[in-house]
Amino acid sequence: MGVSNKITAILNFIAFLCAIPIMAAGIWLASKPDNECIHSFRWPVFVLGALMLLVSLAGFIGACFNKQGLLALYLFCMAALIILILVLLIFAFTVTRPDGSYSVPGRAYREYRLDGFSKWLRDYVTDSGTWQKIRTCLADSDTCPKLTQQYISADQFFTAHISPLQSGCCKPPTLCGYNYVNPTLWINPVNPGADQDCLLWNNDQNLLCYNCNSCRAGLLGNLRREWRRANVILIVAVVLLIWVYLIACSAFKNAQTEELFRRYKQGWV
């Protein structure tokens, strides 16, 4: 194996190893309650990690066995993968940049307004057909029921850092003035006309605030938080891939030069 191919093999072995934590992060992201209920958001990071693993494996095999055709295909696929990750990064940063959260006096958690998020996310989630499926999925999950096991008193709950999804779906908006009984049971609103969500709140554990705009906003808040974390992983991945790709291109050219020189020395040309 030539020096250039050895370099390419080592770099792709490193990229192969780095693809494993990216796939693990993708599985973590897909396991979140909000992503479980929005199927199109579940697997992009995992798929990119799997593609990175396969492309790196192809480059490693091509370099080890001096398969020039496989190396050429590897470089093409690597370029396509870099472009794909860059497009996903730009899209993710664009749609997750707006933050619809706001602080609530006397509460450790934040609440969320639907109009504070990007139009693309709002339109996707507020579509009636889409939301009905999401709403049913959320109601079947343990997102809200587990709050009643974690927090008993009002002081405990008000000082808790609950997720955006729990803040929006499992309780009424604070401005409604409901009185706390437990995290998913609230009575006697002081200001029921403050927001339309105040009238939509229902103590039925299958309804709660799943029909509220605050629930839709909480879902977007969860998606935003998790995808901002995923973006960090994608940035690291694309920087690594660009570095590997540039060195691999140089090594590929050098390998071709070495092959021509070897043939020349043997009198084949």
Coordinates of C-alpha atoms in Angstrom, one line a residue:
M1 CA 0.0 0.0 0.0
G2 CA 1.4 3.4 -1.0
V3 CA 1.8 6.3 1.4
S4 CA -1.1 8.2 0.0
N5 CA -3.4 5.2 0.3
K6 CA -2.3 4.7 3.9
I7 CA -3.2 8.3 4.8
T8 CA -6.6 7.9 3.1
A9 CA -7.2 4.6 5.0
I10 CA -6.3 6.1 8.4
L11 CA -8.5 9.2 7.8
N12 CA -11.5 7.1 6.8
F13 CA -11.0 4.8 9.8
I14 CA -11.2 7.9 12.0
A15 CA -14.3 9.1 10.2
F16 CA -15.8 5.6 10.5
L17 CA -15.4 5.8 14.3
C18 CA -16.8 9.3 14.5
A19 CA -19.9 8.1 12.6
I20 CA -20.8 5.9 15.5
P21 CA -21.5 8.7 18.1
I22 CA -23.4 10.6 15.4
M23 CA -25.7 7.6 14.9
A24 CA -26.1 7.2 18.6
A25 CA -27.1 10.9 18.8
G26 CA -29.6 10.3 16.1
I27 CA -31.1 7.4 18.0
W28 CA -31.3 9.7 21.1
L29 CA -33.0 12.4 19.1
A30 CA -35.5 9.9 17.6
S31 CA -36.4 8.6 21.1
K32 CA -37.7 11.9 22.3
P33 CA -41.5 12.1 22.8
D34 CA -41.9 15.0 20.3
N35 CA -39.9 13.3 17.6
E36 CA -41.7 10.1 18.2
C37 CA -44.9 11.9 17.3
I38 CA -43.4 13.7 14.2
H39 CA -42.0 11.0 12.1
S40 CA -40.3 13.2 9.5
F41 CA -38.1 14.7 12.3
R42 CA -37.1 11.4 13.8
W43 CA -34.2 10.0 11.7
P44 CA -32.3 12.6 9.7
V45 CA -29.2 12.7 12.0
F46 CA -29.1 8.9 12.3
V47 CA -29.4 8.5 8.5
L48 CA -26.6 11.0 8.0
G49 CA -24.4 9.1 10.5
A50 CA -25.2 5.8 8.7
L51 CA -24.3 7.3 5.4
M52 CA -21.1 8.7 6.8
L53 CA -20.2 5.3 8.2
L54 CA -20.8 3.6 4.8
V55 CA -18.9 6.2 2.8
S56 CA -16.0 6.0 5.2
L57 CA -16.0 2.3 5.0
A58 CA -15.9 2.4 1.2
G59 CA -13.0 4.8 1.3
F60 CA -11.1 2.6 3.8
I61 CA -11.6 -0.5 1.7
G62 CA -10.7 1.3 -1.5
A63 CA -7.5 2.7 0.1
C64 CA -6.4 -0.6 1.7
F65 CA -6.9 -2.7 -1.6
N66 CA -5.9 0.1 -4.0
K67 CA -9.3 0.1 -5.7
Q68 CA -9.1 3.3 -7.8
G69 CA -12.7 3.0 -9.0
L70 CA -14.0 2.6 -5.4
L71 CA -11.9 5.5 -4.3
A72 CA -13.4 7.7 -7.1
L73 CA -16.9 6.7 -6.1
Y74 CA -16.0 7.4 -2.4
L75 CA -14.9 10.9 -3.2
F76 CA -18.1 11.6 -5.2
C77 CA -20.3 10.2 -2.4
M78 CA -18.3 12.2 0.2
A79 CA -18.8 15.4 -1.7
A80 CA -22.6 14.7 -1.9
L81 CA -22.7 13.9 1.8
I82 CA -21.0 17.1 2.7
I83 CA -23.5 19.1 0.6
L84 CA -26.4 17.2 2.1
I85 CA -25.2 18.0 5.7
L86 CA -24.6 21.7 4.8
V87 CA -28.1 22.0 3.4
L88 CA -29.6 20.3 6.5
L89 CA -27.6 22.6 8.8
I90 CA -28.7 25.8 7.0
F91 CA -32.3 24.6 7.0
A92 CA -32.2 23.6 10.7
F93 CA -30.6 26.9 11.8
T94 CA -33.1 28.9 9.8
V95 CA -36.2 27.2 11.1
T96 CA -35.0 26.9 14.7
R97 CA -33.6 30.4 15.1
P98 CA -36.8 32.1 16.3
D99 CA -37.6 31.4 20.0
G100 CA -41.2 31.6 21.1
S101 CA -40.4 31.3 24.8
Y102 CA -41.1 33.8 27.5
S103 CA -40.4 33.9 31.3
V104 CA -43.2 33.7 33.8
P105 CA -42.9 35.5 37.2
G106 CA -42.6 33.1 40.1
R107 CA -42.0 30.1 37.8
A108 CA -38.7 28.3 37.0
Y109 CA -40.0 27.0 33.7
R110 CA -40.8 29.1 30.6
E111 CA -44.0 29.2 28.6
Y112 CA -44.3 29.4 24.8
R113 CA -46.2 31.4 22.2
L114 CA -46.9 29.9 18.8
D115 CA -46.3 33.1 16.9
G116 CA -42.8 33.3 18.2
F117 CA -41.5 30.4 16.1
S118 CA -40.7 30.2 12.4
K119 CA -43.5 30.2 9.9
W120 CA -42.5 26.9 8.4
L121 CA -42.6 25.1 11.7
R122 CA -45.9 26.7 12.7
D123 CA -47.5 25.8 9.4
Y124 CA -46.3 22.2 9.6
V125 CA -47.5 21.7 13.2
T126 CA -50.8 23.7 13.0
D127 CA -52.1 21.8 10.0
S128 CA -55.2 20.2 11.3
G129 CA -54.5 16.7 9.9
T130 CA -51.0 16.7 11.2
W131 CA -51.9 18.0 14.6
Q132 CA -54.6 15.5 15.2
K133 CA -52.1 12.7 14.7
I134 CA -49.5 14.4 16.9
R135 CA -52.1 15.2 19.6
T136 CA -53.2 11.5 19.8
C137 CA -49.6 10.4 20.0
L138 CA -48.8 12.9 22.8
A139 CA -51.9 11.8 24.8
D140 CA -50.8 8.2 24.6
S141 CA -47.2 9.1 25.8
D142 CA -46.1 9.5 29.4
T143 CA -45.1 13.1 28.9
C144 CA -47.7 14.5 31.3
P145 CA -48.5 11.5 33.6
K146 CA -44.9 11.3 34.9
L147 CA -45.2 14.9 36.2
T148 CA -47.6 13.8 38.9
Q149 CA -45.1 11.2 40.1
Q150 CA -42.2 13.7 40.2
Y151 CA -43.9 16.7 41.8
I152 CA -46.4 16.8 44.6
S153 CA -46.6 20.3 46.1
A154 CA -47.1 23.6 44.2
D155 CA -43.8 24.9 45.3
Q156 CA -42.0 21.8 43.9
F157 CA -43.8 22.2 40.6
F158 CA -43.3 26.0 40.2
T159 CA -39.5 25.7 40.8
A160 CA -39.1 22.7 38.4
H161 CA -37.4 23.0 35.0
I162 CA -40.0 21.1 33.0
S163 CA -39.6 20.6 29.3
P164 CA -41.3 23.0 26.8
L165 CA -43.6 20.2 25.8
Q166 CA -44.7 19.6 29.4
S167 CA -45.1 23.4 29.9
G168 CA -47.4 23.8 26.9
C169 CA -49.4 20.6 27.0
C170 CA -49.7 19.4 30.6
K171 CA -51.0 22.6 32.3
P172 CA -53.0 25.7 31.5
P173 CA -51.2 29.0 30.7
T174 CA -50.2 30.8 33.9
L175 CA -52.1 34.0 32.9
C176 CA -55.4 32.1 33.1
G177 CA -55.0 32.1 36.9
Y178 CA -55.9 28.4 37.5
N179 CA -55.3 27.1 41.1
Y180 CA -52.8 24.2 41.4
V181 CA -54.0 20.8 42.6
N182 CA -51.4 18.6 41.0
P183 CA -49.3 19.1 37.8
T184 CA -52.1 18.0 35.6
L185 CA -55.1 19.1 37.7
W186 CA -56.0 22.8 37.9
I187 CA -59.3 24.4 39.1
N188 CA -61.1 27.7 39.5
P189 CA -59.4 30.0 36.9
V190 CA -59.3 33.7 38.0
N191 CA -58.9 35.1 34.5
P192 CA -60.5 32.6 32.1
G193 CA -60.9 35.1 29.3
A194 CA -57.2 36.0 29.2
D195 CA -56.4 33.6 26.4
Q196 CA -58.4 31.1 24.3
D197 CA -56.3 28.3 25.7
C198 CA -57.8 29.0 29.1
L199 CA -61.2 27.7 27.8
L200 CA -59.6 24.8 26.0
W201 CA -58.0 23.4 29.2
N202 CA -59.6 20.3 30.5
N203 CA -58.8 18.2 33.6
D204 CA -59.6 15.0 31.6
Q205 CA -56.2 13.3 31.5
N206 CA -56.8 12.4 27.9
L207 CA -57.4 16.0 26.9
L208 CA -55.5 18.4 29.2
C209 CA -54.2 21.2 26.9
Y210 CA -53.5 19.0 23.9
N211 CA -55.8 21.2 21.8
C212 CA -54.2 24.4 23.0
N213 CA -51.9 26.6 20.9
S214 CA -49.6 26.6 23.9
C215 CA -49.2 22.8 23.4
R216 CA -48.3 23.3 19.8
A217 CA -45.8 26.0 20.8
G218 CA -44.4 23.7 23.5
L219 CA -43.8 21.0 20.9
L220 CA -42.0 23.5 18.7
G221 CA -40.0 24.6 21.8
N222 CA -38.9 21.0 22.4
L223 CA -38.0 20.5 18.7
R224 CA -36.0 23.7 18.7
R225 CA -34.0 22.8 21.8
E226 CA -33.2 19.3 20.6
W227 CA -32.3 20.3 17.0
R228 CA -30.1 23.1 18.3
R229 CA -28.2 20.4 20.1
A230 CA -28.2 18.2 17.0
N231 CA -26.8 21.1 15.0
V232 CA -23.6 21.0 17.1
I233 CA -23.1 17.4 16.2
L234 CA -23.7 18.1 12.5
I235 CA -21.2 21.0 12.6
V236 CA -18.5 18.8 14.0
A237 CA -19.4 16.1 11.4
V238 CA -19.2 18.5 8.4
V239 CA -15.9 20.0 9.6
L240 CA -14.5 16.5 10.0
L241 CA -15.8 15.4 6.6
I242 CA -14.5 18.4 4.8
W243 CA -11.0 17.9 6.4
V244 CA -11.1 14.2 5.4
Y245 CA -12.3 15.0 1.9
L246 CA -9.7 17.6 1.1
I247 CA -6.8 15.3 2.3
A248 CA -8.4 12.3 0.6
C249 CA -8.6 14.2 -2.8
S250 CA -4.9 15.1 -2.5
A251 CA -4.0 11.6 -1.5
F252 CA -6.1 10.2 -4.5
K253 CA -4.2 12.4 -6.9
N254 CA -0.8 11.4 -5.4
A255 CA -1.8 7.7 -5.6
Q256 CA -2.6 8.1 -9.3
T257 CA 0.8 9.8 -9.8
E258 CA 2.5 7.0 -7.9
E259 CA 0.8 4.4 -10.0
L260 CA 1.8 6.2 -13.3
F261 CA 5.4 6.5 -12.0
R262 CA 5.4 2.8 -11.1
R263 CA 4.2 1.7 -14.5
Y264 CA 6.8 4.0 -16.2
K265 CA 9.6 2.4 -14.2
Q266 CA 8.4 -1.0 -15.3
G267 CA 8.3 0.1 -18.9
W268 CA 4.6 -0.2 -19.4
V269 CA 4.4 3.3 -20.9

